[in-house]
Every structure is written in structure tokens, then in C-alpha cells.
Amino acid sequence: MIGAFPMTVTSVRAPRHGLGVSAAPRKRLSHRKALTIFIGPFLLLYLLFYVIPIGYAIYQSFLTVERVGTFGPATTVFGGFTQYIAVFQASDFWASVLRVLAFGAVQVPVMLGLALLFALLLDSPLLKGKKFFRLAFFAPYAVPGVIAAIMWGFLYSPSLSPFSAVTQNIPFLGADLVLWSIANIVTWVYVGYNMLIIYSALLAIPTEIYEAARIDGASNWAIAWQIKIPLVTPALILTAVFSIIGTLQLLAEPQTLRSFSTAINSTFTPNLAVYTTASVPNYSLAAAFSVVLALSTFVLSFVFLKVTQRRAFA
């Protein structure tokens, strides 16, 4: 009878040196090989074209050129912080930094405001022909900055513009307006790029939120102002950081417009001052300019992120 003989269960353990244990190290090893294959080329290019040039620029910024006598041979020696002292004494360079900061304080909010407006229009259920408008808004970004500056330079020039009745009365290339003429070019080129980032963030918002808001009686304006804009704030912060970095790196547009305007000098923007200094050539001073400019960009972006994060969590 079954009840007369109690049944015992014997646990069976897998051998310690079986296939189940040795497969894990092999799998980890194969994963490491895959990571090396896929990440290795990126790391190599990253080191060759980013880390090493930055390190060499920092090294170059600590060098200086000395001559024995007036016409003696030039020798490159370690100069310590000599180049950095010259940077902080260069009033033209710091004037160009203040100029682009004023440029960014006006241009960046205007550009991001237009990008947000266009993104909201594309996301609106009332807009027809969204594919056409998405392409039309983004198309200027496909134009290289130099080509855009040449095109707008012809439009600004009184003797070349097809709108000579306007350009002869408004000096777009004069000393008072040339900075804002450059701001118009930058806005025209990059508003579509920033719009696409914000529009992608809008598409990631669950539609159930909109449906619940409409059930509660919210209008399209209320949904845009109270739901869409707060939810795409991280995308706005991201585009703002990109724009701050791009503002301090302004080079192509003013360099190209120098052919159309005498109001743009060789130190009009920080990057233009670096380019002019390197063309002398004074590579060590140009490297010091670049290092200080990079640190200033990092500090400004970091402070902006901290301020925006505090307001977001307040």
C-alpha cells in the first residue's frame, strides 16, 4: 500500500564542473569581444580627433617663443602662464565675449520661441499639410552656414540686394545692426533644427493625457500651455544648452560677412579672434584663447543647467 511506505525526495544537484557553469564566463567573454568590436572604432576616433587635440592645445598654451636679440632665431620654450596672462589682458577678446553674450541673450530666446511655436503648430490637430510644413521649417538647416551668410550678405548689401529700397534706408551691414543681421542668419538656419528636437519630444507625450484634458473641457490653447509646454521643458533646456555653446563658437557667419561689411573686424567674435591670432601665426596664444573660451562655455552651460534644474524642482 502506498500509505505504508513514506516517499522520500532526493534532491539532485548539478555537477559543479558541468556545462551550465562554464557557459557563463564564455558568454561574458563574447560580450566583451562584441563591446570591443563596436565601441573600439569610436573610442579610437574619439581619442585621435578629440582628446589628443585638446591635450595638445592645452600643452601648446603653456609655450612661448623667445628670441636672442632682435633678429635672432626663435625658440619655443615653456612659458608657464605667460599666454594666459596675455589672454586676460586682451581687451579686444573680452569685448568680443561680451558682444556674443549680448547676441545670445536676444537671439537664443527668439530662436527657441519660434522653434517651440513651429513645433506646437506641427503637433496641432488643426494644421493641414504637416509633412510640407515640417520640411519647409527644417529646410534652412540643410544650407551650410557659409552659403547662408553669402546669400543673406547679398540680400543685405544695398548695391546687390533685390530689395534695394529697404537696404538703402536700413544699414543692415552697418556697425549698429550687423550683429543683429548675423542673429537673423543664425535664427533662420537653426530654428528648424531646434524645432525638430522639440517636436520629437511632443510626439513622445502619451495621447491619453490629451484625451483626459479634452474630457475635462480643456481647449487646444489650454492643452498647449498647461500640458505640452511643461512636458517638453527638458527638450527646451537641451536646445538652450546647444544654443549657448553655439553662440560662443560663432565664426562662419561673421567671417563670411567681412566681405560685405567693414563693421566686422578681426576680433568681432571670440572664435574669430582665435582664428586671427593663429593666422599671425601665434599658436600658443591662440591655444590659450581656445582653452579659456572652452572653460567659459563649460561654466556658462553648467550654471544654466543648475539654474534651470533648481527652478524645475522648486
mmCIF file of C-alpha atoms in Angstrom:
data_model
loop_
_atom_site.group_PDB
_atom_site.id
_atom_site.type_symbol
_atom_site.label_atom_id
_atom_site.label_comp_id
_atom_site.label_asym_id
_atom_site.label_seq_id
_atom_site.Cartn_x
_atom_site.Cartn_y
_atom_site.Cartn_z
ATOM 1 C CA MET A 1 0.000 0.000 0.000
ATOM 2 C CA ILE A 2 1.115 3.491 -0.723
ATOM 3 C CA GLY A 3 0.394 4.823 2.738
ATOM 4 C CA ALA A 4 2.566 2.164 4.365
ATOM 5 C CA PHE A 5 5.773 3.292 2.691
ATOM 6 C CA PRO A 6 6.645 7.002 3.117
ATOM 7 C CA MET A 7 8.052 8.520 -0.028
ATOM 8 C CA THR A 8 11.375 10.393 0.129
ATOM 9 C CA VAL A 9 12.516 13.009 -2.345
ATOM 10 C CA THR A 10 16.185 13.121 -3.148
ATOM 11 C CA SER A 11 17.477 16.439 -4.441
ATOM 12 C CA VAL A 12 19.690 16.170 -7.467
ATOM 13 C CA ARG A 13 22.460 18.745 -7.701
ATOM 14 C CA ALA A 14 24.123 19.738 -10.895
ATOM 15 C CA PRO A 15 27.791 18.948 -11.080
ATOM 16 C CA ARG A 16 29.993 21.865 -10.215
ATOM 17 C CA HIS A 17 32.113 21.483 -13.266
ATOM 18 C CA GLY A 18 29.303 20.911 -15.754
ATOM 19 C CA LEU A 19 28.355 22.831 -18.855
ATOM 20 C CA GLY A 20 25.916 25.149 -17.020
ATOM 21 C CA VAL A 21 28.688 26.824 -15.045
ATOM 22 C CA SER A 22 31.303 27.151 -17.754
ATOM 23 C CA ALA A 23 28.851 28.756 -20.199
ATOM 24 C CA ALA A 24 28.605 31.997 -18.194
ATOM 25 C CA PRO A 25 32.288 33.033 -18.498
ATOM 26 C CA ARG A 26 32.186 32.222 -22.176
ATOM 27 C CA LYS A 27 29.093 34.387 -22.578
ATOM 28 C CA ARG A 28 30.725 37.251 -20.677
ATOM 29 C CA LEU A 29 33.828 36.867 -22.800
ATOM 30 C CA SER A 30 31.791 37.009 -26.007
ATOM 31 C CA HIS A 31 30.021 40.135 -24.743
ATOM 32 C CA ARG A 32 33.360 41.804 -24.091
ATOM 33 C CA LYS A 33 34.525 40.986 -27.592
ATOM 34 C CA ALA A 34 31.319 42.419 -29.046
ATOM 35 C CA LEU A 35 31.697 45.606 -26.992
ATOM 36 C CA THR A 36 35.297 45.948 -28.112
ATOM 37 C CA ILE A 37 34.360 45.489 -31.763
ATOM 38 C CA PHE A 38 31.530 48.032 -31.689
ATOM 39 C CA ILE A 39 32.968 50.621 -29.277
ATOM 40 C CA GLY A 40 36.637 50.291 -30.256
ATOM 41 C CA PRO A 41 36.460 52.292 -33.526
ATOM 42 C CA PHE A 42 34.519 55.086 -31.801
ATOM 43 C CA LEU A 43 36.980 55.273 -28.915
ATOM 44 C CA LEU A 44 39.905 55.323 -31.339
ATOM 45 C CA LEU A 45 38.453 58.186 -33.375
ATOM 46 C CA TYR A 46 37.397 59.960 -30.166
ATOM 47 C CA LEU A 47 40.948 59.827 -28.854
ATOM 48 C CA LEU A 48 42.574 60.804 -32.156
ATOM 49 C CA PHE A 49 40.315 63.705 -33.100
ATOM 50 C CA TYR A 50 39.039 64.971 -29.739
ATOM 51 C CA VAL A 51 41.043 64.042 -26.643
ATOM 52 C CA ILE A 52 44.520 64.270 -28.167
ATOM 53 C CA PRO A 53 43.892 67.644 -29.935
ATOM 54 C CA ILE A 54 42.501 69.075 -26.677
ATOM 55 C CA GLY A 55 45.506 67.819 -24.757
ATOM 56 C CA TYR A 56 47.876 69.213 -27.376
ATOM 57 C CA ALA A 57 46.105 72.597 -27.285
ATOM 58 C CA ILE A 58 46.490 72.731 -23.501
ATOM 59 C CA TYR A 59 50.165 71.818 -23.857
ATOM 60 C CA GLN A 60 50.642 74.429 -26.592
ATOM 61 C CA SER A 61 49.077 77.127 -24.407
ATOM 62 C CA PHE A 62 51.938 76.822 -21.904
ATOM 63 C CA LEU A 63 54.630 77.501 -24.506
ATOM 64 C CA THR A 64 56.093 80.794 -25.604
ATOM 65 C CA VAL A 65 58.533 81.964 -28.269
ATOM 66 C CA GLU A 66 61.793 83.640 -27.310
ATOM 67 C CA ARG A 67 64.442 85.308 -29.478
ATOM 68 C CA VAL A 68 68.068 86.058 -28.794
ATOM 69 C CA GLY A 69 68.351 89.668 -29.861
ATOM 70 C CA THR A 70 66.129 91.420 -32.364
ATOM 71 C CA PHE A 71 66.813 89.170 -35.345
ATOM 72 C CA GLY A 72 67.911 86.049 -33.501
ATOM 73 C CA PRO A 73 66.429 82.612 -34.141
ATOM 74 C CA ALA A 74 63.079 81.914 -32.490
ATOM 75 C CA THR A 75 62.974 79.146 -29.930
ATOM 76 C CA THR A 76 59.902 77.658 -28.294
ATOM 77 C CA VAL A 77 60.232 77.284 -24.532
ATOM 78 C CA PHE A 78 57.972 76.568 -21.596
ATOM 79 C CA GLY A 79 56.443 79.858 -20.521
ATOM 80 C CA GLY A 80 54.108 78.831 -17.722
ATOM 81 C CA PHE A 81 51.058 81.068 -17.525
ATOM 82 C CA THR A 82 52.511 83.768 -19.767
ATOM 83 C CA GLN A 83 49.949 83.206 -22.523
ATOM 84 C CA TYR A 84 47.058 83.142 -20.052
ATOM 85 C CA ILE A 85 48.184 86.461 -18.594
ATOM 86 C CA ALA A 86 48.134 87.849 -22.142
ATOM 87 C CA VAL A 87 44.626 86.444 -22.619
ATOM 88 C CA PHE A 88 43.252 88.222 -19.565
ATOM 89 C CA GLN A 89 44.966 91.424 -20.684
ATOM 90 C CA ALA A 90 43.465 91.239 -24.199
ATOM 91 C CA SER A 91 40.617 93.745 -24.040
ATOM 92 C CA ASP A 92 39.517 93.056 -27.621
ATOM 93 C CA PHE A 93 38.986 89.385 -26.833
ATOM 94 C CA TRP A 94 36.831 90.087 -23.779
ATOM 95 C CA ALA A 95 34.911 92.733 -25.709
ATOM 96 C CA SER A 96 34.096 90.047 -28.288
ATOM 97 C CA VAL A 97 32.954 87.696 -25.481
ATOM 98 C CA LEU A 98 30.580 90.373 -24.151
ATOM 99 C CA ARG A 99 29.366 91.013 -27.704
ATOM 100 C CA VAL A 100 28.367 87.384 -28.305
ATOM 101 C CA LEU A 101 26.802 87.148 -24.835
ATOM 102 C CA ALA A 102 24.569 90.099 -25.722
ATOM 103 C CA PHE A 103 23.927 88.396 -29.055
ATOM 104 C CA GLY A 104 22.894 85.162 -27.308
ATOM 105 C CA ALA A 105 20.727 86.910 -24.717
ATOM 106 C CA VAL A 106 18.480 88.148 -27.547
ATOM 107 C CA GLN A 107 18.921 85.593 -30.318
ATOM 108 C CA VAL A 108 18.600 82.356 -28.318
ATOM 109 C CA PRO A 109 15.192 83.152 -26.705
ATOM 110 C CA VAL A 110 13.826 84.387 -30.045
ATOM 111 C CA MET A 111 15.051 81.295 -31.896
ATOM 112 C CA LEU A 112 13.769 78.837 -29.286
ATOM 113 C CA GLY A 113 10.470 80.687 -29.070
ATOM 114 C CA LEU A 114 9.988 80.333 -32.826
ATOM 115 C CA ALA A 115 11.087 76.685 -32.677
ATOM 116 C CA LEU A 116 8.543 75.989 -29.919
ATOM 117 C CA LEU A 117 5.808 77.794 -31.847
ATOM 118 C CA PHE A 118 6.507 75.829 -35.040
ATOM 119 C CA ALA A 119 6.648 72.545 -33.105
ATOM 120 C CA LEU A 120 3.282 73.280 -31.485
ATOM 121 C CA LEU A 121 1.816 74.116 -34.881
ATOM 122 C CA LEU A 122 3.042 70.825 -36.324
ATOM 123 C CA ASP A 123 1.590 68.967 -33.336
ATOM 124 C CA SER A 124 -1.759 70.745 -33.584
ATOM 125 C CA PRO A 125 -4.655 68.656 -34.923
ATOM 126 C CA LEU A 126 -5.934 71.738 -36.769
ATOM 127 C CA LEU A 127 -2.914 72.071 -39.092
ATOM 128 C CA LYS A 128 -3.179 70.559 -42.563
ATOM 129 C CA GLY A 129 -0.196 69.559 -44.687
ATOM 130 C CA LYS A 130 2.101 68.770 -41.766
ATOM 131 C CA LYS A 131 4.688 66.990 -43.932
ATOM 132 C CA PHE A 132 5.104 70.048 -46.142
ATOM 133 C CA PHE A 133 5.471 72.479 -43.247
ATOM 134 C CA ARG A 134 7.850 70.140 -41.377
ATOM 135 C CA LEU A 135 10.109 70.034 -44.417
ATOM 136 C CA ALA A 136 9.753 73.775 -45.049
ATOM 137 C CA PHE A 137 10.691 74.669 -41.456
ATOM 138 C CA PHE A 138 13.659 72.277 -41.435
ATOM 139 C CA ALA A 139 14.987 73.022 -44.950
ATOM 140 C CA PRO A 140 17.166 76.060 -43.992
ATOM 141 C CA TYR A 141 19.218 73.828 -41.695
ATOM 142 C CA ALA A 142 20.346 71.894 -44.791
ATOM 143 C CA VAL A 143 22.010 75.077 -46.081
ATOM 144 C CA PRO A 144 25.644 75.345 -44.856
ATOM 145 C CA GLY A 145 26.353 78.346 -42.656
ATOM 146 C CA VAL A 146 28.812 79.869 -45.141
ATOM 147 C CA ILE A 147 26.319 79.608 -48.013
ATOM 148 C CA ALA A 148 23.571 81.102 -45.836
ATOM 149 C CA ALA A 149 25.854 84.000 -44.866
ATOM 150 C CA ILE A 150 26.745 84.677 -48.522
ATOM 151 C CA MET A 151 23.066 84.580 -49.528
ATOM 152 C CA TRP A 152 21.994 86.941 -46.744
ATOM 153 C CA GLY A 153 25.041 89.134 -47.423
ATOM 154 C CA PHE A 154 23.734 89.745 -50.943
ATOM 155 C CA LEU A 155 20.270 90.443 -49.540
ATOM 156 C CA TYR A 156 21.691 92.933 -47.010
ATOM 157 C CA SER A 157 24.006 94.736 -49.447
ATOM 158 C CA PRO A 158 22.402 97.954 -50.810
ATOM 159 C CA SER A 159 24.059 97.612 -54.231
ATOM 160 C CA LEU A 160 23.291 93.911 -54.687
ATOM 161 C CA SER A 161 20.016 93.285 -52.889
ATOM 162 C CA PRO A 162 16.778 92.914 -54.886
ATOM 163 C CA PHE A 163 15.195 94.874 -52.017
ATOM 164 C CA SER A 164 17.372 97.942 -52.503
ATOM 165 C CA ALA A 165 14.534 100.262 -51.468
ATOM 166 C CA VAL A 166 14.788 98.736 -47.979
ATOM 167 C CA THR A 167 18.545 98.113 -47.702
ATOM 168 C CA GLN A 168 19.440 101.660 -48.793
ATOM 169 C CA ASN A 169 17.405 103.104 -45.937
ATOM 170 C CA ILE A 170 18.257 100.496 -43.279
ATOM 171 C CA PRO A 171 22.004 99.802 -42.859
ATOM 172 C CA PHE A 172 21.835 96.084 -42.106
ATOM 173 C CA LEU A 173 25.622 95.837 -42.524
ATOM 174 C CA GLY A 174 26.413 98.943 -40.505
ATOM 175 C CA ALA A 175 28.111 98.965 -37.125
ATOM 176 C CA ASP A 176 24.818 99.298 -35.233
ATOM 177 C CA LEU A 177 22.884 96.487 -36.953
ATOM 178 C CA VAL A 178 25.422 93.994 -38.282
ATOM 179 C CA LEU A 179 25.362 91.909 -35.084
ATOM 180 C CA TRP A 180 21.589 91.528 -35.326
ATOM 181 C CA SER A 181 21.844 90.807 -39.047
ATOM 182 C CA ILE A 182 24.061 87.874 -38.076
ATOM 183 C CA ALA A 183 21.475 86.906 -35.451
ATOM 184 C CA ASN A 184 18.842 86.783 -38.185
ATOM 185 C CA ILE A 185 21.018 84.434 -40.251
ATOM 186 C CA VAL A 186 21.672 82.105 -37.304
ATOM 187 C CA THR A 187 17.982 82.071 -36.385
ATOM 188 C CA TRP A 188 16.947 81.326 -39.969
ATOM 189 C CA VAL A 189 19.373 78.389 -40.161
ATOM 190 C CA TYR A 190 18.888 76.742 -36.751
ATOM 191 C CA VAL A 191 15.247 77.307 -35.841
ATOM 192 C CA GLY A 192 14.202 74.238 -37.832
ATOM 193 C CA TYR A 193 16.828 72.051 -36.140
ATOM 194 C CA ASN A 194 15.621 73.037 -32.665
ATOM 195 C CA MET A 195 12.008 72.682 -33.797
ATOM 196 C CA LEU A 196 12.650 69.072 -34.751
ATOM 197 C CA ILE A 197 14.020 68.262 -31.268
ATOM 198 C CA ILE A 198 11.025 69.868 -29.557
ATOM 199 C CA TYR A 199 8.590 68.248 -31.983
ATOM 200 C CA SER A 200 10.098 64.824 -31.241
ATOM 201 C CA ALA A 201 9.504 65.464 -27.543
ATOM 202 C CA LEU A 202 5.885 66.375 -28.286
ATOM 203 C CA LEU A 203 5.360 63.143 -30.213
ATOM 204 C CA ALA A 204 6.595 61.185 -27.160
ATOM 205 C CA ILE A 205 3.779 62.537 -24.951
ATOM 206 C CA PRO A 206 1.052 59.887 -24.472
ATOM 207 C CA THR A 207 -2.171 60.802 -26.257
ATOM 208 C CA GLU A 208 -4.184 59.659 -23.219
ATOM 209 C CA ILE A 209 -3.157 62.870 -21.473
ATOM 210 C CA TYR A 210 -4.710 64.970 -24.245
ATOM 211 C CA GLU A 211 -7.872 62.857 -24.245
ATOM 212 C CA ALA A 212 -8.287 63.257 -20.481
ATOM 213 C CA ALA A 213 -7.760 67.009 -20.783
ATOM 214 C CA ARG A 214 -10.397 67.299 -23.544
ATOM 215 C CA ILE A 215 -12.862 65.296 -21.451
ATOM 216 C CA ASP A 216 -12.317 67.857 -18.678
ATOM 217 C CA GLY A 217 -13.175 70.602 -21.180
ATOM 218 C CA ALA A 218 -9.668 71.936 -21.908
ATOM 219 C CA SER A 219 -9.251 73.881 -25.148
ATOM 220 C CA ASN A 220 -6.371 73.427 -27.597
ATOM 221 C CA TRP A 221 -4.732 76.566 -26.203
ATOM 222 C CA ALA A 222 -5.015 75.280 -22.626
ATOM 223 C CA ILE A 223 -3.585 71.893 -23.628
ATOM 224 C CA ALA A 224 -0.637 73.581 -25.352
ATOM 225 C CA TRP A 225 0.080 75.990 -22.480
ATOM 226 C CA GLN A 226 -0.581 73.766 -19.479
ATOM 227 C CA ILE A 227 0.385 70.302 -20.774
ATOM 228 C CA LYS A 228 2.589 70.396 -23.848
ATOM 229 C CA ILE A 229 4.995 73.182 -22.910
ATOM 230 C CA PRO A 230 5.700 71.888 -19.363
ATOM 231 C CA LEU A 231 6.277 68.360 -20.669
ATOM 232 C CA VAL A 232 8.773 69.483 -23.339
ATOM 233 C CA THR A 233 10.766 71.627 -20.894
ATOM 234 C CA PRO A 234 13.701 69.121 -20.888
ATOM 235 C CA ALA A 235 13.896 69.427 -24.676
ATOM 236 C CA LEU A 236 13.863 73.228 -24.387
ATOM 237 C CA ILE A 237 16.698 73.082 -21.856
ATOM 238 C CA LEU A 238 18.682 70.780 -24.146
ATOM 239 C CA THR A 239 18.274 73.087 -27.147
ATOM 240 C CA ALA A 240 19.161 76.090 -24.967
ATOM 241 C CA VAL A 241 22.431 74.453 -23.905
ATOM 242 C CA PHE A 242 23.264 73.642 -27.532
ATOM 243 C CA SER A 243 22.478 77.238 -28.478
ATOM 244 C CA ILE A 244 24.667 78.684 -25.709
ATOM 245 C CA ILE A 245 27.590 76.563 -26.871
ATOM 246 C CA GLY A 246 26.977 77.538 -30.499
ATOM 247 C CA THR A 247 26.759 81.237 -29.606
ATOM 248 C CA LEU A 248 30.235 81.312 -28.089
ATOM 249 C CA GLN A 249 31.545 79.393 -31.127
ATOM 250 C CA LEU A 250 30.185 81.887 -33.674
ATOM 251 C CA LEU A 251 32.634 82.035 -36.602
ATOM 252 C CA ALA A 252 31.346 81.189 -40.093
ATOM 253 C CA GLU A 253 28.743 83.950 -40.375
ATOM 254 C CA PRO A 254 30.877 86.927 -39.243
ATOM 255 C CA GLN A 255 33.919 85.624 -41.139
ATOM 256 C CA THR A 256 31.870 85.455 -44.357
ATOM 257 C CA LEU A 257 30.137 88.813 -43.856
ATOM 258 C CA ARG A 258 33.519 90.551 -43.531
ATOM 259 C CA SER A 259 33.498 90.622 -47.345
ATOM 260 C CA PHE A 260 30.292 92.675 -47.251
ATOM 261 C CA SER A 261 30.782 94.877 -44.188
ATOM 262 C CA THR A 262 33.652 96.922 -42.782
ATOM 263 C CA ALA A 263 31.980 96.913 -39.352
ATOM 264 C CA ILE A 264 33.235 93.367 -38.661
ATOM 265 C CA ASN A 265 36.864 93.379 -37.551
ATOM 266 C CA SER A 266 39.270 90.523 -36.887
ATOM 267 C CA THR A 267 38.184 90.205 -33.219
ATOM 268 C CA PHE A 268 34.439 90.610 -33.704
ATOM 269 C CA THR A 269 33.718 87.237 -32.045
ATOM 270 C CA PRO A 270 35.918 85.087 -29.762
ATOM 271 C CA ASN A 271 36.431 82.353 -32.343
ATOM 272 C CA LEU A 272 37.287 84.964 -34.961
ATOM 273 C CA ALA A 273 39.904 86.356 -32.563
ATOM 274 C CA VAL A 274 41.326 82.835 -32.108
ATOM 275 C CA TYR A 275 41.400 82.303 -35.882
ATOM 276 C CA THR A 276 43.135 85.658 -36.474
ATOM 277 C CA THR A 277 45.703 85.019 -33.739
ATOM 278 C CA ALA A 278 46.541 81.582 -35.153
ATOM 279 C CA SER A 279 46.976 83.139 -38.613
ATOM 280 C CA VAL A 280 49.719 85.538 -37.418
ATOM 281 C CA PRO A 281 50.941 82.833 -36.528
ATOM 282 C CA ASN A 282 50.876 82.772 -32.732
ATOM 283 C CA TYR A 283 49.685 79.261 -31.996
ATOM 284 C CA SER A 284 50.410 79.365 -28.274
ATOM 285 C CA LEU A 285 48.326 82.477 -27.654
ATOM 286 C CA ALA A 286 45.559 81.115 -29.894
ATOM 287 C CA ALA A 287 45.601 77.870 -27.881
ATOM 288 C CA ALA A 288 45.316 79.849 -24.633
ATOM 289 C CA PHE A 289 42.376 81.780 -26.100
ATOM 290 C CA SER A 290 40.740 78.469 -27.027
ATOM 291 C CA VAL A 291 41.236 76.935 -23.581
ATOM 292 C CA VAL A 292 39.801 79.982 -21.807
ATOM 293 C CA LEU A 293 36.880 80.086 -24.250
ATOM 294 C CA ALA A 294 36.166 76.377 -23.728
ATOM 295 C CA LEU A 295 36.228 76.773 -19.947
ATOM 296 C CA SER A 296 33.948 79.815 -20.162
ATOM 297 C CA THR A 297 31.498 77.860 -22.318
ATOM 298 C CA PHE A 298 31.539 74.964 -19.858
ATOM 299 C CA VAL A 299 30.945 77.245 -16.852
ATOM 300 C CA LEU A 300 28.134 79.131 -18.570
ATOM 301 C CA SER A 301 26.397 75.909 -19.675
ATOM 302 C CA PHE A 302 26.847 74.349 -16.223
ATOM 303 C CA VAL A 303 25.387 77.398 -14.457
ATOM 304 C CA PHE A 304 22.448 77.453 -16.872
ATOM 305 C CA LEU A 305 21.728 73.772 -16.223
ATOM 306 C CA LYS A 306 21.908 74.244 -12.448
ATOM 307 C CA VAL A 307 19.573 77.244 -12.521
ATOM 308 C CA THR A 308 17.029 75.516 -14.739
ATOM 309 C CA GLN A 309 17.139 72.336 -12.615
ATOM 310 C CA ARG A 310 16.504 74.281 -9.419
ATOM 311 C CA ARG A 311 13.518 76.014 -10.985
ATOM 312 C CA ALA A 312 12.198 72.704 -12.324
ATOM 313 C CA PHE A 313 12.304 71.044 -8.883
ATOM 314 C CA ALA A 314 11.225 74.141 -6.925
#
